[in-house]
PDB file of N, CA and C in Angstrom:
ATOM      1  N   MET A   1     151.402 -20.750 176.951  1.00 92.00           N
ATOM      2  CA  MET A   1     151.938 -21.922 177.108  1.00 92.00           C
ATOM      3  C   MET A   1     152.621 -22.335 178.496  1.00 92.00           C
ATOM      4  N   MET A   2     151.715 -23.657 178.478  1.00 95.00           N
ATOM      5  CA  MET A   2     151.940 -24.186 179.986  1.00 95.00           C
ATOM      6  C   MET A   2     152.961 -25.033 180.153  1.00 95.00           C
ATOM      7  N   ILE A   3     154.278 -25.256 181.044  1.00 97.00           N
ATOM      8  CA  ILE A   3     154.969 -26.135 181.474  1.00 97.00           C
ATOM      9  C   ILE A   3     155.312 -26.707 182.619  1.00 97.00           C
ATOM     10  N   PHE A   4     155.652 -27.678 182.385  1.00 97.00           N
ATOM     11  CA  PHE A   4     155.513 -28.382 183.930  1.00 97.00           C
ATOM     12  C   PHE A   4     156.877 -29.470 183.678  1.00 97.00           C
ATOM     13  N   THR A   5     157.634 -29.769 184.585  1.00 97.00           N
ATOM     14  CA  THR A   5     158.995 -30.882 184.443  1.00 97.00           C
ATOM     15  C   THR A   5     158.484 -31.674 186.021  1.00 97.00           C
ATOM     16  N   PHE A   6     158.563 -32.781 185.846  1.00 97.00           N
ATOM     17  CA  PHE A   6     158.075 -33.593 187.155  1.00 97.00           C
ATOM     18  C   PHE A   6     158.919 -35.212 187.165  1.00 97.00           C
ATOM     19  N   PRO A   7     159.428 -35.598 188.176  1.00 96.00           N
ATOM     20  CA  PRO A   7     160.082 -36.938 187.801  1.00 96.00           C
ATOM     21  C   PRO A   7     159.032 -38.311 188.084  1.00 96.00           C
ATOM     22  N   MET A   8     159.813 -38.855 187.603  1.00 94.00           N
ATOM     23  CA  MET A   8     158.585 -40.151 187.238  1.00 94.00           C
ATOM     24  C   MET A   8     159.723 -41.965 187.371  1.00 94.00           C
ATOM     25  N   GLN A   9     159.248 -42.624 188.333  1.00 93.00           N
ATOM     26  CA  GLN A   9     159.618 -43.872 188.097  1.00 93.00           C
ATOM     27  C   GLN A   9     158.151 -44.981 187.951  1.00 93.00           C
ATOM     28  N   VAL A  10     158.442 -45.655 187.468  1.00 90.00           N
ATOM     29  CA  VAL A  10     157.330 -46.473 186.836  1.00 90.00           C
ATOM     30  C   VAL A  10     157.875 -48.186 186.586  1.00 90.00           C
ATOM     31  N   SER A  11     157.658 -49.070 187.177  1.00 92.00           N
ATOM     32  CA  SER A  11     158.278 -50.371 187.098  1.00 92.00           C
ATOM     33  C   SER A  11     157.715 -50.713 185.696  1.00 92.00           C
ATOM     34  N   TYR A  12     158.467 -51.280 185.056  1.00 90.00           N
ATOM     35  CA  TYR A  12     157.990 -52.119 183.657  1.00 90.00           C
ATOM     36  C   TYR A  12     156.296 -52.661 183.796  1.00 90.00           C
ATOM     37  N   GLN A  13     156.827 -53.554 185.192  1.00 87.00           N
ATOM     38  CA  GLN A  13     155.298 -54.706 185.487  1.00 87.00           C
ATOM     39  C   GLN A  13     154.128 -53.355 185.999  1.00 87.00           C
ATOM     40  N   GLU A  14     154.099 -52.342 186.580  1.00 87.00           N
ATOM     41  CA  GLU A  14     153.288 -51.646 186.815  1.00 87.00           C
ATOM     42  C   GLU A  14     152.850 -50.674 185.552  1.00 87.00           C
ATOM     43  N   PHE A  15     153.800 -50.416 184.789  1.00 86.00           N
ATOM     44  CA  PHE A  15     153.416 -49.919 183.545  1.00 86.00           C
ATOM     45  C   PHE A  15     152.270 -50.586 182.784  1.00 86.00           C
ATOM     46  N   LEU A  16     152.885 -51.961 182.748  1.00 83.00           N
ATOM     47  CA  LEU A  16     151.505 -53.077 181.989  1.00 83.00           C
ATOM     48  C   LEU A  16     150.256 -52.628 182.261  1.00 83.00           C
ATOM     49  N   ASN A  17     149.515 -52.208 183.495  1.00 80.00           N
ATOM     50  CA  ASN A  17     148.254 -51.717 183.356  1.00 80.00           C
ATOM     51  C   ASN A  17     148.055 -50.540 182.810  1.00 80.00           C
ATOM     52  N   TYR A  18     148.673 -49.733 182.694  1.00 77.00           N
ATOM     53  CA  TYR A  18     148.771 -48.678 182.181  1.00 77.00           C
ATOM     54  C   TYR A  18     148.657 -49.042 180.332  1.00 77.00           C
ATOM     55  N   TYR A  19     149.474 -49.839 179.802  1.00 68.00           N
ATOM     56  CA  TYR A  19     149.809 -50.391 178.475  1.00 68.00           C
ATOM     57  C   TYR A  19     148.578 -51.026 178.092  1.00 68.00           C
ATOM     58  N   GLN A  20     148.299 -51.768 178.653  1.00 75.00           N
ATOM     59  CA  GLN A  20     146.914 -53.068 178.525  1.00 75.00           C
ATOM     60  C   GLN A  20     146.107 -51.919 178.670  1.00 75.00           C
ATOM     61  N   GLY A  21     145.892 -50.968 178.705  1.00 68.00           N
ATOM     62  CA  GLY A  21     144.350 -50.138 178.726  1.00 68.00           C
ATOM     63  C   GLY A  21     143.315 -50.197 179.990  1.00 68.00           C
ATOM     64  N   SER A  22     143.823 -51.024 180.746  1.00 74.00           N
ATOM     65  CA  SER A  22     143.042 -51.396 182.525  1.00 74.00           C
ATOM     66  C   SER A  22     143.014 -49.859 182.834  1.00 74.00           C
ATOM     67  N   ILE A  23     144.091 -48.938 182.965  1.00 78.00           N
ATOM     68  CA  ILE A  23     144.189 -47.623 183.694  1.00 78.00           C
ATOM     69  C   ILE A  23     144.667 -46.912 182.517  1.00 78.00           C
ATOM     70  N   ASP A  24     143.967 -45.429 182.187  1.00 86.00           N
ATOM     71  CA  ASP A  24     144.220 -44.871 181.380  1.00 86.00           C
ATOM     72  C   ASP A  24     145.015 -43.261 181.148  1.00 86.00           C
ATOM     73  N   LYS A  25     145.323 -43.431 183.224  1.00 89.00           N
ATOM     74  CA  LYS A  25     145.862 -41.999 183.049  1.00 89.00           C
ATOM     75  C   LYS A  25     146.930 -42.396 184.440  1.00 89.00           C
ATOM     76  N   ILE A  26     148.331 -41.514 184.315  1.00 89.00           N
ATOM     77  CA  ILE A  26     149.379 -41.653 185.657  1.00 89.00           C
ATOM     78  C   ILE A  26     149.239 -40.257 186.158  1.00 89.00           C
ATOM     79  N   GLU A  27     149.024 -40.270 187.070  1.00 91.00           N
ATOM     80  CA  GLU A  27     149.130 -38.894 188.137  1.00 91.00           C
ATOM     81  C   GLU A  27     150.677 -38.731 188.438  1.00 91.00           C
ATOM     82  N   VAL A  28     150.445 -37.730 188.435  1.00 94.00           N
ATOM     83  CA  VAL A  28     152.578 -36.854 188.211  1.00 94.00           C
ATOM     84  C   VAL A  28     152.253 -35.852 189.629  1.00 94.00           C
ATOM     85  N   LYS A  29     153.465 -35.580 190.067  1.00 95.00           N
ATOM     86  CA  LYS A  29     153.174 -34.155 191.024  1.00 95.00           C
ATOM     87  C   LYS A  29     154.687 -33.641 190.306  1.00 95.00           C
ATOM     88  N   ASP A  30     154.292 -32.078 189.371  1.00 95.00           N
ATOM     89  CA  ASP A  30     155.263 -31.633 189.176  1.00 95.00           C
ATOM     90  C   ASP A  30     156.040 -31.065 189.986  1.00 95.00           C
ATOM     91  N   SER A  31     157.367 -30.553 189.812  1.00 93.00           N
ATOM     92  CA  SER A  31     158.320 -29.444 190.459  1.00 93.00           C
ATOM     93  C   SER A  31     157.779 -28.608 191.402  1.00 93.00           C
ATOM     94  N   SER A  32     156.640 -27.933 191.118  1.00 95.00           N
ATOM     95  CA  SER A  32     155.950 -27.147 191.965  1.00 95.00           C
ATOM     96  C   SER A  32     154.911 -27.898 192.851  1.00 95.00           C
ATOM     97  N   GLY A  33     154.543 -28.960 192.933  1.00 95.00           N
ATOM     98  CA  GLY A  33     153.416 -29.641 193.605  1.00 95.00           C
ATOM     99  C   GLY A  33     152.050 -29.795 192.958  1.00 95.00           C
ATOM    100  N   LYS A  34     152.333 -29.328 191.690  1.00 94.00           N
ATOM    101  CA  LYS A  34     150.835 -29.654 191.337  1.00 94.00           C
ATOM    102  C   LYS A  34     150.835 -30.707 190.814  1.00 94.00           C
ATOM    103  N   THR A  35     149.122 -31.879 190.978  1.00 96.00           N
ATOM    104  CA  THR A  35     149.311 -32.684 190.710  1.00 96.00           C
ATOM    105  C   THR A  35     148.637 -32.611 188.994  1.00 96.00           C
ATOM    106  N   LEU A  36     149.043 -33.609 188.170  1.00 94.00           N
ATOM    107  CA  LEU A  36     148.662 -33.803 186.793  1.00 94.00           C
ATOM    108  C   LEU A  36     148.920 -34.885 186.691  1.00 94.00           C
ATOM    109  N   TRP A  37     147.557 -34.988 185.757  1.00 94.00           N
ATOM    110  CA  TRP A  37     146.767 -36.241 185.014  1.00 94.00           C
ATOM    111  C   TRP A  37     147.032 -36.233 183.671  1.00 94.00           C
ATOM    112  N   ILE A  38     147.678 -37.281 183.103  1.00 93.00           N
ATOM    113  CA  ILE A  38     148.334 -37.412 182.005  1.00 93.00           C
ATOM    114  C   ILE A  38     147.833 -38.469 181.123  1.00 93.00           C
ATOM    115  N   HIS A  39     147.609 -38.586 179.884  1.00 90.00           N
ATOM    116  CA  HIS A  39     147.284 -40.001 179.008  1.00 90.00           C
ATOM    117  C   HIS A  39     148.425 -40.982 179.154  1.00 90.00           C
ATOM    118  N   ALA A  40     148.526 -42.422 179.670  1.00 88.00           N
ATOM    119  CA  ALA A  40     149.523 -42.920 179.938  1.00 88.00           C
ATOM    120  C   ALA A  40     149.878 -43.312 178.341  1.00 88.00           C
ATOM    121  N   ARG A  41     149.475 -43.367 176.846  1.00 88.00           N
ATOM    122  CA  ARG A  41     149.714 -43.899 175.622  1.00 88.00           C
ATOM    123  C   ARG A  41     150.705 -42.396 174.996  1.00 88.00           C
ATOM    124  N   HIS A  42     150.781 -41.369 175.780  1.00 93.00           N
ATOM    125  CA  HIS A  42     152.069 -40.425 176.054  1.00 93.00           C
ATOM    126  C   HIS A  42     153.607 -40.857 175.991  1.00 93.00           C
ATOM    127  N   PHE A  43     153.113 -42.691 177.276  1.00 92.00           N
ATOM    128  CA  PHE A  43     154.977 -41.952 177.848  1.00 92.00           C
ATOM    129  C   PHE A  43     155.177 -43.648 177.254  1.00 92.00           C
ATOM    130  N   ARG A  44     154.570 -44.258 175.961  1.00 88.00           N
ATOM    131  CA  ARG A  44     154.899 -45.154 175.671  1.00 88.00           C
ATOM    132  C   ARG A  44     155.828 -45.139 174.898  1.00 88.00           C
ATOM    133  N   PRO A  45     156.783 -43.832 174.511  1.00 93.00           N
ATOM    134  CA  PRO A  45     158.000 -43.802 173.675  1.00 93.00           C
ATOM    135  C   PRO A  45     159.085 -44.241 174.776  1.00 93.00           C
ATOM    136  N   PHE A  46     158.773 -44.112 175.933  1.00 95.00           N
ATOM    137  CA  PHE A  46     159.815 -43.646 177.185  1.00 95.00           C
ATOM    138  C   PHE A  46     159.999 -45.157 177.461  1.00 95.00           C
ATOM    139  N   LEU A  47     159.123 -46.275 177.570  1.00 91.00           N
ATOM    140  CA  LEU A  47     159.337 -47.216 178.255  1.00 91.00           C
ATOM    141  C   LEU A  47     160.388 -48.249 177.782  1.00 91.00           C
ATOM    142  N   THR A  48     160.462 -48.562 178.843  1.00 92.00           N
ATOM    143  CA  THR A  48     161.915 -49.343 178.717  1.00 92.00           C
ATOM    144  C   THR A  48     161.546 -50.711 179.398  1.00 92.00           C
ATOM    145  N   THR A  49     162.879 -51.879 179.281  1.00 92.00           N
ATOM    146  CA  THR A  49     162.433 -53.318 180.210  1.00 92.00           C
ATOM    147  C   THR A  49     162.695 -53.205 181.488  1.00 92.00           C
ATOM    148  N   SER A  50     163.129 -51.841 181.826  1.00 92.00           N
ATOM    149  CA  SER A  50     163.169 -51.749 183.118  1.00 92.00           C
ATOM    150  C   SER A  50     161.654 -50.452 183.650  1.00 92.00           C
ATOM    151  N   GLY A  51     161.227 -50.244 182.958  1.00 92.00           N
ATOM    152  CA  GLY A  51     160.538 -49.052 183.275  1.00 92.00           C
ATOM    153  C   GLY A  51     160.701 -47.861 182.545  1.00 92.00           C
ATOM    154  N   ILE A  52     159.520 -46.961 183.261  1.00 94.00           N
ATOM    155  CA  ILE A  52     159.735 -45.447 182.821  1.00 94.00           C
ATOM    156  C   ILE A  52     160.886 -44.944 183.987  1.00 94.00           C
ATOM    157  N   ARG A  53     161.536 -44.497 184.057  1.00 95.00           N
ATOM    158  CA  ARG A  53     162.695 -43.570 184.959  1.00 95.00           C
ATOM    159  C   ARG A  53     163.305 -42.081 183.893  1.00 95.00           C
ATOM    160  N   GLY A  54     163.297 -41.183 184.590  1.00 95.00           N
ATOM    161  CA  GLY A  54     163.663 -39.706 184.973  1.00 95.00           C
ATOM    162  C   GLY A  54     162.805 -38.954 185.111  1.00 95.00           C
ATOM    163  N   TYR A  55     163.438 -37.510 184.148  1.00 97.00           N
ATOM    164  CA  TYR A  55     163.039 -36.415 184.755  1.00 97.00           C
ATOM    165  C   TYR A  55     161.971 -36.355 183.056  1.00 97.00           C
ATOM    166  N   PHE A  56     160.971 -35.190 183.101  1.00 98.00           N
ATOM    167  CA  PHE A  56     160.409 -35.093 182.522  1.00 98.00           C
ATOM    168  C   PHE A  56     159.492 -33.463 181.906  1.00 98.00           C
ATOM    169  N   ARG A  57     159.546 -33.565 180.810  1.00 98.00           N
ATOM    170  CA  ARG A  57     158.950 -31.855 180.371  1.00 98.00           C
ATOM    171  C   ARG A  57     157.197 -32.197 179.943  1.00 98.00           C
ATOM    172  N   LEU A  58     156.619 -31.597 180.298  1.00 97.00           N
ATOM    173  CA  LEU A  58     155.417 -31.659 179.732  1.00 97.00           C
ATOM    174  C   LEU A  58     154.773 -29.736 179.346  1.00 97.00           C
ATOM    175  N   GLN A  59     154.111 -29.685 177.968  1.00 97.00           N
ATOM    176  CA  GLN A  59     153.954 -28.457 177.433  1.00 97.00           C
ATOM    177  C   GLN A  59     152.879 -28.628 176.974  1.00 97.00           C
ATOM    178  N   LEU A  60     151.723 -27.927 177.754  1.00 96.00           N
ATOM    179  CA  LEU A  60     150.744 -27.762 177.295  1.00 96.00           C
ATOM    180  C   LEU A  60     150.152 -26.442 176.256  1.00 96.00           C
ATOM    181  N   ASP A  61     149.264 -26.618 175.116  1.00 96.00           N
ATOM    182  CA  ASP A  61     149.032 -25.212 174.755  1.00 96.00           C
ATOM    183  C   ASP A  61     147.747 -24.579 175.927  1.00 96.00           C
ATOM    184  N   ASP A  62     147.552 -23.304 175.684  1.00 95.00           N
ATOM    185  CA  ASP A  62     146.885 -22.606 176.100  1.00 95.00           C
ATOM    186  C   ASP A  62     145.258 -22.867 176.639  1.00 95.00           C
ATOM    187  N   GLU A  63     144.686 -23.979 175.759  1.00 95.00           N
ATOM    188  CA  GLU A  63     143.434 -24.552 176.076  1.00 95.00           C
ATOM    189  C   GLU A  63     143.556 -26.025 177.141  1.00 95.00           C
ATOM    190  N   GLY A  64     144.972 -26.046 177.269  1.00 91.00           N
ATOM    191  CA  GLY A  64     145.219 -27.685 178.317  1.00 91.00           C
ATOM    192  C   GLY A  64     145.111 -28.889 177.113  1.00 91.00           C
ATOM    193  N   GLN A  65     145.876 -28.823 176.108  1.00 94.00           N
ATOM    194  CA  GLN A  65     146.151 -29.973 175.305  1.00 94.00           C
ATOM    195  C   GLN A  65     148.004 -30.085 174.979  1.00 94.00           C
ATOM    196  N   LEU A  66     148.144 -31.307 174.657  1.00 95.00           N
ATOM    197  CA  LEU A  66     149.353 -31.286 174.781  1.00 95.00           C
ATOM    198  C   LEU A  66     149.935 -30.705 173.695  1.00 95.00           C
ATOM    199  N   VAL A  67     150.768 -30.701 174.049  1.00 97.00           N
ATOM    200  CA  VAL A  67     151.919 -30.216 172.750  1.00 97.00           C
ATOM    201  C   VAL A  67     153.451 -31.133 172.250  1.00 97.00           C
ATOM    202  N   SER A  68     153.693 -30.979 174.258  1.00 97.00           N
ATOM    203  CA  SER A  68     154.942 -32.401 173.638  1.00 97.00           C
ATOM    204  C   SER A  68     155.151 -32.562 174.934  1.00 97.00           C
ATOM    205  N   LEU A  69     155.895 -33.541 175.278  1.00 98.00           N
ATOM    206  CA  LEU A  69     156.313 -34.568 175.911  1.00 98.00           C
ATOM    207  C   LEU A  69     157.885 -34.885 175.858  1.00 98.00           C
ATOM    208  N   THR A  70     158.575 -34.244 176.808  1.00 97.00           N
ATOM    209  CA  THR A  70     160.256 -34.564 176.095  1.00 97.00           C
ATOM    210  C   THR A  70     160.814 -34.948 177.646  1.00 97.00           C
ATOM    211  N   GLN A  71     161.826 -36.506 177.598  1.00 97.00           N
ATOM    212  CA  GLN A  71     162.617 -36.403 178.774  1.00 97.00           C
ATOM    213  C   GLN A  71     163.655 -35.975 178.757  1.00 97.00           C
ATOM    214  N   LEU A  72     164.352 -35.102 179.811  1.00 95.00           N
ATOM    215  CA  LEU A  72     165.153 -34.248 179.729  1.00 95.00           C
ATOM    216  C   LEU A  72     166.091 -35.365 180.850  1.00 95.00           C
TER     217      LEU A  72
END
């Protein structure tokens, strides 16, 4: 299992492009500097009227498939 942590700060307006499907992946950098591309649909539960803000933990299985995405 692989675990990554990263900060996220996207305004509501910026996330609309992802939410509406015109852009499907979000690029983030984890705390060690590794670049990750995460499908935007995984962030929908965290969207508020001010956007998505906070620190997140991403868990992937050994094949790179999403196990969980949680806000810390």
